[in-house]
Amino acid sequence: MLSSDKSTSSTPAPPVSAADMKLFWGCFMALITTSTAFITRAILINNPDLWPKDFGLSPVKSGELFGAGLWPFAISIILFSFIIDRIGYKAAMFFSAVCYVIYAVMVLQAYGLVHTGTTLTGEALASAQAQAWGYLYWGSVVLGLGNGTVEAFINPVVATLFSRQKAKWLNILHAGWPAGLVIGGIITIFLGEAVQNDWRIVVYMLALPAIVYLIMLGPAKFPVQERVASGTSYREMLAEFGVIGAAIAAYLMFKELGNVFKWGDAVTMILVAATAVGYGLYARSLGRPLMIVLCLIMMPLAITELGTDGAIGGLMEGPMKEGGLNPAWVLVYTSAIMMALRFFAAGPLIEKLTPLGLLMLCSVLAIIGLNLLAGASGLAFIFFAATLYGIGKSFFWPTTLGIVSEQFPKGGALTLNAIAGIGMLTVGIIGSPLIGKMQEDSWQQAINAKSPGTYQKVSKADTYVLGGYTKVDADAVKTLPASEQDAVTSTEKDAKQKALATISILPVIMLLSYIGLMLYFKSRGGYQAVHLSGDEAAGGLPAATEA
């Protein structure tokens, strides 16, 4: 049986026990650990004086290493959702902690291979770096599994603890992600020279939040997820996501694994078909239509929120250096905005606008912010435009998780976490290549406008996940006369910046989708949070706990 409220705020906020709040803050600290791990590893990989110098990493190898920490992150969120209610949240929590330990040990082992106390050169150095690469790569994979496991348990735990205010508290929980970025960024900036001398200090940084969340969550009593406590069966949970949802997630997972392990699209489609058939035979459901719609909206949402960050960071890096500031302050600044808004503003805004109303407002702000960034110049205006965009993207991810949890409580951990995994996989598989293609198209237009006919001399065909496109061939550019070379090189930065206006089509799609959903809910009497019959009016399921 299900019950529903006219809005997420029509039922008074239930009393929260001290034990529940301790559990919440433990989950918050676990998410800080995850983002601290993410940012510190990114710093180690992207700074040419750190891992690239010690281990001889080329840009391609650095990119491969960065990806090694991302695909396990996304895939483990989804896969753990199928079993987490059976193995228990505490077991998942300890597994994540073990992953952080293994990662640290493997990375420190890699350090020891190239820092032997004597200076390695020639074949000895190359051999040590090759051996260290294995430790770095598989250590990053283990770290990604740990990070994904954290997401897999904290989301359903918080949704159960605050079952009458899910959207609000999931927003507050996910303030932990930018909080970790702020902490990691500030510490790295102020430890600048010390990190250059011995980058292991960045690895040691991860120990503090990990120890804190272990102390907080180790003795805690975890609630049994509301889906389990209400008596909703495992088959019913799978039916909420359905064959269509499973096929979307399976395609993204196997596509990414195919990219990593170099199997073809034919193998991917065979695996997807087998997964869909097996899932369908057991679940006997195509999935809830609204859930499928939200999965599809999550794709442009994830690209808008995460996929454009690199472009915006690169855009602001030059002015920051000209102003004598460390470019890392850009990340700290935008992350601080997101942290503050999720922590302090989510509740009042959801109370006033409803979750869908908030997402509509965020889409409008993202559209305006991206278009302003496309033509921004000068440090002050760039920060203004980035601030506007940053405010817009702050609520996308956790509010969507809140809607899924409120509308599909029978889906339990699966629907809540699978949509997050779909978003993360979309960014890597579709988002980054798509944004790159948009930038290439914008550059092509700029070259044609400045020097007609030049682009045809330097372009070459290529393919990406959505099909074919043309791109500038750097070697061909070198063969051009000086005037034509200038037409290519002088237009690159501004042209790629202008591509941000093209990217704004994604939040336009989101805005139209949210308007459609708002009309749908209006036809049904307004946005209503759905509650399982076992979910007490006082909130949560306090009597059912997991040791």
mmCIF file with all atom_site columns, N, CA and C in Angstrom, residues 70-127:
data_model
loop_
_atom_site.group_PDB
_atom_site.id
_atom_site.type_symbol
_atom_site.label_atom_id
_atom_site.label_alt_id
_atom_site.label_comp_id
_atom_site.label_asym_id
_atom_site.label_entity_id
_atom_site.label_seq_id
_atom_site.pdbx_PDB_ins_code
_atom_site.Cartn_x
_atom_site.Cartn_y
_atom_site.Cartn_z
_atom_site.occupancy
_atom_site.B_iso_or_equiv
_atom_site.pdbx_formal_charge
_atom_site.auth_seq_id
_atom_site.auth_comp_id
_atom_site.auth_asym_id
_atom_site.auth_atom_id
_atom_site.pdbx_PDB_model_num
ATOM 1   N N  . LEU A 1 70  ? 37.133 6.573  -12.292 1.00 0.00 ? 70  LEU A N  1
ATOM 2   C CA . LEU A 1 70  ? 35.774 7.033  -12.543 1.00 0.00 ? 70  LEU A CA 1
ATOM 3   C C  . LEU A 1 70  ? 34.814 5.905  -12.901 1.00 0.00 ? 70  LEU A C  1
ATOM 4   N N  . TRP A 1 71  ? 35.213 5.032  -13.867 1.00 0.00 ? 71  TRP A N  1
ATOM 5   C CA . TRP A 1 71  ? 34.237 4.024  -14.280 1.00 0.00 ? 71  TRP A CA 1
ATOM 6   C C  . TRP A 1 71  ? 33.890 3.045  -13.158 1.00 0.00 ? 71  TRP A C  1
ATOM 7   N N  . PRO A 1 72  ? 34.830 2.634  -12.279 1.00 0.00 ? 72  PRO A N  1
ATOM 8   C CA . PRO A 1 72  ? 34.397 1.764  -11.170 1.00 0.00 ? 72  PRO A CA 1
ATOM 9   C C  . PRO A 1 72  ? 33.472 2.509  -10.203 1.00 0.00 ? 72  PRO A C  1
ATOM 10  N N  . PHE A 1 73  ? 33.688 3.820  -10.052 1.00 0.00 ? 73  PHE A N  1
ATOM 11  C CA . PHE A 1 73  ? 32.847 4.658  -9.201  1.00 0.00 ? 73  PHE A CA 1
ATOM 12  C C  . PHE A 1 73  ? 31.396 4.530  -9.652  1.00 0.00 ? 73  PHE A C  1
ATOM 13  N N  . ALA A 1 74  ? 31.147 4.777  -10.935 1.00 0.00 ? 74  ALA A N  1
ATOM 14  C CA . ALA A 1 74  ? 29.778 4.775  -11.446 1.00 0.00 ? 74  ALA A CA 1
ATOM 15  C C  . ALA A 1 74  ? 29.174 3.376  -11.454 1.00 0.00 ? 74  ALA A C  1
ATOM 16  N N  . ILE A 1 75  ? 29.950 2.396  -11.904 1.00 0.00 ? 75  ILE A N  1
ATOM 17  C CA . ILE A 1 75  ? 29.407 1.045  -12.029 1.00 0.00 ? 75  ILE A CA 1
ATOM 18  C C  . ILE A 1 75  ? 29.122 0.424  -10.663 1.00 0.00 ? 75  ILE A C  1
ATOM 19  N N  . SER A 1 76  ? 29.985 0.686  -9.673  1.00 0.00 ? 76  SER A N  1
ATOM 20  C CA . SER A 1 76  ? 29.760 0.097  -8.349  1.00 0.00 ? 76  SER A CA 1
ATOM 21  C C  . SER A 1 76  ? 28.526 0.690  -7.672  1.00 0.00 ? 76  SER A C  1
ATOM 22  N N  . ILE A 1 77  ? 28.194 1.952  -7.965  1.00 0.00 ? 77  ILE A N  1
ATOM 23  C CA . ILE A 1 77  ? 26.959 2.528  -7.419  1.00 0.00 ? 77  ILE A CA 1
ATOM 24  C C  . ILE A 1 77  ? 25.764 1.684  -7.849  1.00 0.00 ? 77  ILE A C  1
ATOM 25  N N  . ILE A 1 78  ? 25.734 1.335  -9.130  1.00 0.00 ? 78  ILE A N  1
ATOM 26  C CA . ILE A 1 78  ? 24.602 0.568  -9.657  1.00 0.00 ? 78  ILE A CA 1
ATOM 27  C C  . ILE A 1 78  ? 24.621 -0.864 -9.143  1.00 0.00 ? 78  ILE A C  1
ATOM 28  N N  . LEU A 1 79  ? 25.750 -1.550 -9.277  1.00 0.00 ? 79  LEU A N  1
ATOM 29  C CA . LEU A 1 79  ? 25.800 -2.967 -8.927  1.00 0.00 ? 79  LEU A CA 1
ATOM 30  C C  . LEU A 1 79  ? 25.556 -3.206 -7.446  1.00 0.00 ? 79  LEU A C  1
ATOM 31  N N  . PHE A 1 80  ? 26.109 -2.343 -6.584  1.00 0.00 ? 80  PHE A N  1
ATOM 32  C CA . PHE A 1 80  ? 25.897 -2.524 -5.147  1.00 0.00 ? 80  PHE A CA 1
ATOM 33  C C  . PHE A 1 80  ? 24.431 -2.348 -4.771  1.00 0.00 ? 80  PHE A C  1
ATOM 34  N N  . SER A 1 81  ? 23.691 -1.571 -5.567  1.00 0.00 ? 81  SER A N  1
ATOM 35  C CA . SER A 1 81  ? 22.285 -1.321 -5.250  1.00 0.00 ? 81  SER A CA 1
ATOM 36  C C  . SER A 1 81  ? 21.452 -2.592 -5.303  1.00 0.00 ? 81  SER A C  1
ATOM 37  N N  . PHE A 1 82  ? 21.905 -3.576 -6.084  1.00 0.00 ? 82  PHE A N  1
ATOM 38  C CA . PHE A 1 82  ? 21.161 -4.832 -6.185  1.00 0.00 ? 82  PHE A CA 1
ATOM 39  C C  . PHE A 1 82  ? 21.337 -5.705 -4.946  1.00 0.00 ? 82  PHE A C  1
ATOM 40  N N  . ILE A 1 83  ? 22.422 -5.518 -4.228  1.00 0.00 ? 83  ILE A N  1
ATOM 41  C CA . ILE A 1 83  ? 22.732 -6.439 -3.123  1.00 0.00 ? 83  ILE A CA 1
ATOM 42  C C  . ILE A 1 83  ? 22.871 -5.762 -1.775  1.00 0.00 ? 83  ILE A C  1
ATOM 43  N N  . ILE A 1 84  ? 22.852 -4.437 -1.747  1.00 0.00 ? 84  ILE A N  1
ATOM 44  C CA . ILE A 1 84  ? 23.222 -3.740 -0.516  1.00 0.00 ? 84  ILE A CA 1
ATOM 45  C C  . ILE A 1 84  ? 22.230 -4.004 0.612   1.00 0.00 ? 84  ILE A C  1
ATOM 46  N N  . ASP A 1 85  ? 20.946 -4.192 0.264   1.00 0.00 ? 85  ASP A N  1
ATOM 47  C CA . ASP A 1 85  ? 19.968 -4.495 1.311   1.00 0.00 ? 85  ASP A CA 1
ATOM 48  C C  . ASP A 1 85  ? 20.190 -5.885 1.899   1.00 0.00 ? 85  ASP A C  1
ATOM 49  N N  . ARG A 1 86  ? 20.877 -6.751 1.175   1.00 0.00 ? 86  ARG A N  1
ATOM 50  C CA . ARG A 1 86  ? 21.104 -8.125 1.638   1.00 0.00 ? 86  ARG A CA 1
ATOM 51  C C  . ARG A 1 86  ? 22.411 -8.242 2.412   1.00 0.00 ? 86  ARG A C  1
ATOM 52  N N  . ILE A 1 87  ? 23.444 -7.531 1.967   1.00 0.00 ? 87  ILE A N  1
ATOM 53  C CA . ILE A 1 87  ? 24.716 -7.613 2.690   1.00 0.00 ? 87  ILE A CA 1
ATOM 54  C C  . ILE A 1 87  ? 24.737 -6.661 3.874   1.00 0.00 ? 87  ILE A C  1
ATOM 55  N N  . GLY A 1 88  ? 23.889 -5.626 3.839   1.00 0.00 ? 88  GLY A N  1
ATOM 56  C CA . GLY A 1 88  ? 23.818 -4.679 4.942   1.00 0.00 ? 88  GLY A CA 1
ATOM 57  C C  . GLY A 1 88  ? 24.649 -3.432 4.687   1.00 0.00 ? 88  GLY A C  1
ATOM 58  N N  . TYR A 1 89  ? 24.139 -2.302 5.177   1.00 0.00 ? 89  TYR A N  1
ATOM 59  C CA . TYR A 1 89  ? 24.817 -1.021 4.980   1.00 0.00 ? 89  TYR A CA 1
ATOM 60  C C  . TYR A 1 89  ? 26.141 -0.959 5.728   1.00 0.00 ? 89  TYR A C  1
ATOM 61  N N  . LYS A 1 90  ? 26.193 -1.601 6.886   1.00 0.00 ? 90  LYS A N  1
ATOM 62  C CA . LYS A 1 90  ? 27.440 -1.560 7.659   1.00 0.00 ? 90  LYS A CA 1
ATOM 63  C C  . LYS A 1 90  ? 28.532 -2.334 6.933   1.00 0.00 ? 90  LYS A C  1
ATOM 64  N N  . ALA A 1 91  ? 28.186 -3.446 6.329   1.00 0.00 ? 91  ALA A N  1
ATOM 65  C CA . ALA A 1 91  ? 29.179 -4.208 5.561   1.00 0.00 ? 91  ALA A CA 1
ATOM 66  C C  . ALA A 1 91  ? 29.690 -3.383 4.389   1.00 0.00 ? 91  ALA A C  1
ATOM 67  N N  . ALA A 1 92  ? 28.785 -2.664 3.713   1.00 0.00 ? 92  ALA A N  1
ATOM 68  C CA . ALA A 1 92  ? 29.191 -1.809 2.599   1.00 0.00 ? 92  ALA A CA 1
ATOM 69  C C  . ALA A 1 92  ? 30.098 -0.690 3.088   1.00 0.00 ? 92  ALA A C  1
ATOM 70  N N  . MET A 1 93  ? 29.771 -0.140 4.267   1.00 0.00 ? 93  MET A N  1
ATOM 71  C CA . MET A 1 93  ? 30.585 0.939  4.831   1.00 0.00 ? 93  MET A CA 1
ATOM 72  C C  . MET A 1 93  ? 32.005 0.467  5.116   1.00 0.00 ? 93  MET A C  1
ATOM 73  N N  . PHE A 1 94  ? 32.126 -0.709 5.720   1.00 0.00 ? 94  PHE A N  1
ATOM 74  C CA . PHE A 1 94  ? 33.470 -1.237 6.009   1.00 0.00 ? 94  PHE A CA 1
ATOM 75  C C  . PHE A 1 94  ? 34.216 -1.589 4.718   1.00 0.00 ? 94  PHE A C  1
ATOM 76  N N  . PHE A 1 95  ? 33.497 -2.075 3.723   1.00 0.00 ? 95  PHE A N  1
ATOM 77  C CA . PHE A 1 95  ? 34.130 -2.372 2.435   1.00 0.00 ? 95  PHE A CA 1
ATOM 78  C C  . PHE A 1 95  ? 34.738 -1.106 1.836   1.00 0.00 ? 95  PHE A C  1
ATOM 79  N N  . SER A 1 96  ? 34.001 -0.001 1.901   1.00 0.00 ? 96  SER A N  1
ATOM 80  C CA . SER A 1 96  ? 34.523 1.251  1.356   1.00 0.00 ? 96  SER A CA 1
ATOM 81  C C  . SER A 1 96  ? 35.792 1.675  2.087   1.00 0.00 ? 96  SER A C  1
ATOM 82  N N  . ALA A 1 97  ? 35.800 1.518  3.415   1.00 0.00 ? 97  ALA A N  1
ATOM 83  C CA . ALA A 1 97  ? 36.986 1.888  4.191   1.00 0.00 ? 97  ALA A CA 1
ATOM 84  C C  . ALA A 1 97  ? 38.185 1.023  3.816   1.00 0.00 ? 97  ALA A C  1
ATOM 85  N N  . VAL A 1 98  ? 37.948 -0.273 3.611   1.00 0.00 ? 98  VAL A N  1
ATOM 86  C CA . VAL A 1 98  ? 39.029 -1.172 3.200   1.00 0.00 ? 98  VAL A CA 1
ATOM 87  C C  . VAL A 1 98  ? 39.580 -0.741 1.840   1.00 0.00 ? 98  VAL A C  1
ATOM 88  N N  . CYS A 1 99  ? 38.702 -0.302 0.948   1.00 0.00 ? 99  CYS A N  1
ATOM 89  C CA . CYS A 1 99  ? 39.145 0.165  -0.373  1.00 0.00 ? 99  CYS A CA 1
ATOM 90  C C  . CYS A 1 99  ? 40.085 1.361  -0.243  1.00 0.00 ? 99  CYS A C  1
ATOM 91  N N  . TYR A 1 100 ? 39.773 2.284  0.668   1.00 0.00 ? 100 TYR A N  1
ATOM 92  C CA . TYR A 1 100 ? 40.642 3.455  0.851   1.00 0.00 ? 100 TYR A CA 1
ATOM 93  C C  . TYR A 1 100 ? 42.020 3.022  1.372   1.00 0.00 ? 100 TYR A C  1
ATOM 94  N N  . VAL A 1 101 ? 42.028 2.054  2.256   1.00 0.00 ? 101 VAL A N  1
ATOM 95  C CA . VAL A 1 101 ? 43.310 1.561  2.780   1.00 0.00 ? 101 VAL A CA 1
ATOM 96  C C  . VAL A 1 101 ? 44.130 0.903  1.667   1.00 0.00 ? 101 VAL A C  1
ATOM 97  N N  . ILE A 1 102 ? 43.475 0.054  0.880   1.00 0.00 ? 102 ILE A N  1
ATOM 98  C CA . ILE A 1 102 ? 44.181 -0.631 -0.207  1.00 0.00 ? 102 ILE A CA 1
ATOM 99  C C  . ILE A 1 102 ? 44.735 0.378  -1.205  1.00 0.00 ? 102 ILE A C  1
ATOM 100 N N  . TYR A 1 103 ? 43.920 1.391  -1.537  1.00 0.00 ? 103 TYR A N  1
ATOM 101 C CA . TYR A 1 103 ? 44.382 2.438  -2.461  1.00 0.00 ? 103 TYR A CA 1
ATOM 102 C C  . TYR A 1 103 ? 45.636 3.110  -1.935  1.00 0.00 ? 103 TYR A C  1
ATOM 103 N N  . ALA A 1 104 ? 45.617 3.505  -0.657  1.00 0.00 ? 104 ALA A N  1
ATOM 104 C CA . ALA A 1 104 ? 46.770 4.198  -0.076  1.00 0.00 ? 104 ALA A CA 1
ATOM 105 C C  . ALA A 1 104 ? 48.010 3.305  -0.093  1.00 0.00 ? 104 ALA A C  1
ATOM 106 N N  . VAL A 1 105 ? 47.831 2.049  0.266   1.00 0.00 ? 105 VAL A N  1
ATOM 107 C CA . VAL A 1 105 ? 48.973 1.122  0.296   1.00 0.00 ? 105 VAL A CA 1
ATOM 108 C C  . VAL A 1 105 ? 49.561 0.952  -1.096  1.00 0.00 ? 105 VAL A C  1
ATOM 109 N N  . MET A 1 106 ? 48.713 0.812  -2.093  1.00 0.00 ? 106 MET A N  1
ATOM 110 C CA . MET A 1 106 ? 49.209 0.595  -3.457  1.00 0.00 ? 106 MET A CA 1
ATOM 111 C C  . MET A 1 106 ? 49.912 1.827  -4.011  1.00 0.00 ? 106 MET A C  1
ATOM 112 N N  . VAL A 1 107 ? 49.370 3.005  -3.724  1.00 0.00 ? 107 VAL A N  1
ATOM 113 C CA . VAL A 1 107 ? 49.992 4.238  -4.202  1.00 0.00 ? 107 VAL A CA 1
ATOM 114 C C  . VAL A 1 107 ? 51.340 4.459  -3.508  1.00 0.00 ? 107 VAL A C  1
ATOM 115 N N  . LEU A 1 108 ? 51.392 4.207  -2.217  1.00 0.00 ? 108 LEU A N  1
ATOM 116 C CA . LEU A 1 108 ? 52.661 4.353  -1.493  1.00 0.00 ? 108 LEU A CA 1
ATOM 117 C C  . LEU A 1 108 ? 53.675 3.312  -1.961  1.00 0.00 ? 108 LEU A C  1
ATOM 118 N N  . GLN A 1 109 ? 53.207 2.128  -2.339  1.00 0.00 ? 109 GLN A N  1
ATOM 119 C CA . GLN A 1 109 ? 54.094 1.122  -2.897  1.00 0.00 ? 109 GLN A CA 1
ATOM 120 C C  . GLN A 1 109 ? 54.682 1.608  -4.224  1.00 0.00 ? 109 GLN A C  1
ATOM 121 N N  . ALA A 1 110 ? 53.849 2.261  -5.037  1.00 0.00 ? 110 ALA A N  1
ATOM 122 C CA . ALA A 1 110 ? 54.336 2.816  -6.303  1.00 0.00 ? 110 ALA A CA 1
ATOM 123 C C  . ALA A 1 110 ? 55.396 3.877  -6.045  1.00 0.00 ? 110 ALA A C  1
ATOM 124 N N  . TYR A 1 111 ? 55.179 4.697  -5.025  1.00 0.00 ? 111 TYR A N  1
ATOM 125 C CA . TYR A 1 111 ? 56.173 5.718  -4.654  1.00 0.00 ? 111 TYR A CA 1
ATOM 126 C C  . TYR A 1 111 ? 57.509 5.063  -4.320  1.00 0.00 ? 111 TYR A C  1
ATOM 127 N N  . GLY A 1 112 ? 57.461 3.992  -3.540  1.00 0.00 ? 112 GLY A N  1
ATOM 128 C CA . GLY A 1 112 ? 58.686 3.326  -3.123  1.00 0.00 ? 112 GLY A CA 1
ATOM 129 C C  . GLY A 1 112 ? 59.469 2.710  -4.272  1.00 0.00 ? 112 GLY A C  1
ATOM 130 N N  . LEU A 1 113 ? 58.772 2.358  -5.353  1.00 0.00 ? 113 LEU A N  1
ATOM 131 C CA . LEU A 1 113 ? 59.451 1.757  -6.497  1.00 0.00 ? 113 LEU A CA 1
ATOM 132 C C  . LEU A 1 113 ? 60.343 2.743  -7.239  1.00 0.00 ? 113 LEU A C  1
ATOM 133 N N  . VAL A 1 114 ? 59.946 4.023  -7.259  1.00 0.00 ? 114 VAL A N  1
ATOM 134 C CA . VAL A 1 114 ? 60.748 5.016  -7.995  1.00 0.00 ? 114 VAL A CA 1
ATOM 135 C C  . VAL A 1 114 ? 61.598 5.871  -7.064  1.00 0.00 ? 114 VAL A C  1
ATOM 136 N N  . HIS A 1 115 ? 61.297 5.849  -5.760  1.00 0.00 ? 115 HIS A N  1
ATOM 137 C CA . HIS A 1 115 ? 62.105 6.578  -4.768  1.00 0.00 ? 115 HIS A CA 1
ATOM 138 C C  . HIS A 1 115 ? 62.803 5.534  -3.894  1.00 0.00 ? 115 HIS A C  1
ATOM 139 N N  . THR A 1 116 ? 63.901 5.027  -4.379  1.00 0.00 ? 116 THR A N  1
ATOM 140 C CA . THR A 1 116 ? 64.587 3.914  -3.704  1.00 0.00 ? 116 THR A CA 1
ATOM 141 C C  . THR A 1 116 ? 65.725 4.371  -2.800  1.00 0.00 ? 116 THR A C  1
ATOM 142 N N  . GLY A 1 117 ? 65.969 5.670  -2.730  1.00 0.00 ? 117 GLY A N  1
ATOM 143 C CA . GLY A 1 117 ? 67.116 6.170  -1.979  1.00 0.00 ? 117 GLY A CA 1
ATOM 144 C C  . GLY A 1 117 ? 68.309 6.428  -2.863  1.00 0.00 ? 117 GLY A C  1
ATOM 145 N N  . THR A 1 118 ? 68.288 5.862  -4.055  1.00 0.00 ? 118 THR A N  1
ATOM 146 C CA . THR A 1 118 ? 69.308 6.140  -5.071  1.00 0.00 ? 118 THR A CA 1
ATOM 147 C C  . THR A 1 118 ? 68.605 6.623  -6.334  1.00 0.00 ? 118 THR A C  1
ATOM 148 N N  . THR A 1 119 ? 69.290 7.431  -7.112  1.00 0.00 ? 119 THR A N  1
ATOM 149 C CA . THR A 1 119 ? 68.690 7.996  -8.312  1.00 0.00 ? 119 THR A CA 1
ATOM 150 C C  . THR A 1 119 ? 68.655 6.954  -9.427  1.00 0.00 ? 119 THR A C  1
ATOM 151 N N  . LEU A 1 120 ? 67.444 6.604  -9.880  1.00 0.00 ? 120 LEU A N  1
ATOM 152 C CA . LEU A 1 120 ? 67.284 5.654  -10.972 1.00 0.00 ? 120 LEU A CA 1
ATOM 153 C C  . LEU A 1 120 ? 67.361 6.369  -12.317 1.00 0.00 ? 120 LEU A C  1
ATOM 154 N N  . THR A 1 121 ? 67.978 5.748  -13.275 1.00 0.00 ? 121 THR A N  1
ATOM 155 C CA . THR A 1 121 ? 68.072 6.315  -14.616 1.00 0.00 ? 121 THR A CA 1
ATOM 156 C C  . THR A 1 121 ? 67.925 5.195  -15.641 1.00 0.00 ? 121 THR A C  1
ATOM 157 N N  . GLY A 1 122 ? 67.713 5.592  -16.878 1.00 0.00 ? 122 GLY A N  1
ATOM 158 C CA . GLY A 1 122 ? 67.710 4.663  -17.988 1.00 0.00 ? 122 GLY A CA 1
ATOM 159 C C  . GLY A 1 122 ? 66.717 3.530  -17.840 1.00 0.00 ? 122 GLY A C  1
ATOM 160 N N  . GLU A 1 123 ? 67.148 2.313  -18.143 1.00 0.00 ? 123 GLU A N  1
ATOM 161 C CA . GLU A 1 123 ? 66.271 1.150  -18.115 1.00 0.00 ? 123 GLU A CA 1
ATOM 162 C C  . GLU A 1 123 ? 65.764 0.838  -16.705 1.00 0.00 ? 123 GLU A C  1
ATOM 163 N N  . ALA A 1 124 ? 66.580 1.106  -15.715 1.00 0.00 ? 124 ALA A N  1
ATOM 164 C CA . ALA A 1 124 ? 66.157 0.858  -14.328 1.00 0.00 ? 124 ALA A CA 1
ATOM 165 C C  . ALA A 1 124 ? 64.968 1.730  -13.965 1.00 0.00 ? 124 ALA A C  1
ATOM 166 N N  . LEU A 1 125 ? 65.029 3.015  -14.364 1.00 0.00 ? 125 LEU A N  1
ATOM 167 C CA . LEU A 1 125 ? 63.922 3.930  -14.090 1.00 0.00 ? 125 LEU A CA 1
ATOM 168 C C  . LEU A 1 125 ? 62.682 3.516  -14.879 1.00 0.00 ? 125 LEU A C  1
ATOM 169 N N  . ALA A 1 126 ? 62.874 3.196  -16.167 1.00 0.00 ? 126 ALA A N  1
ATOM 170 C CA . ALA A 1 126 ? 61.736 2.804  -16.998 1.00 0.00 ? 126 ALA A CA 1
ATOM 171 C C  . ALA A 1 126 ? 61.060 1.553  -16.445 1.00 0.00 ? 126 ALA A C  1
ATOM 172 N N  . SER A 1 127 ? 61.839 0.599  -15.974 1.00 0.00 ? 127 SER A N  1
ATOM 173 C CA . SER A 1 127 ? 61.286 -0.629 -15.412 1.00 0.00 ? 127 SER A CA 1
ATOM 174 C C  . SER A 1 127 ? 60.501 -0.347 -14.132 1.00 0.00 ? 127 SER A C  1
#
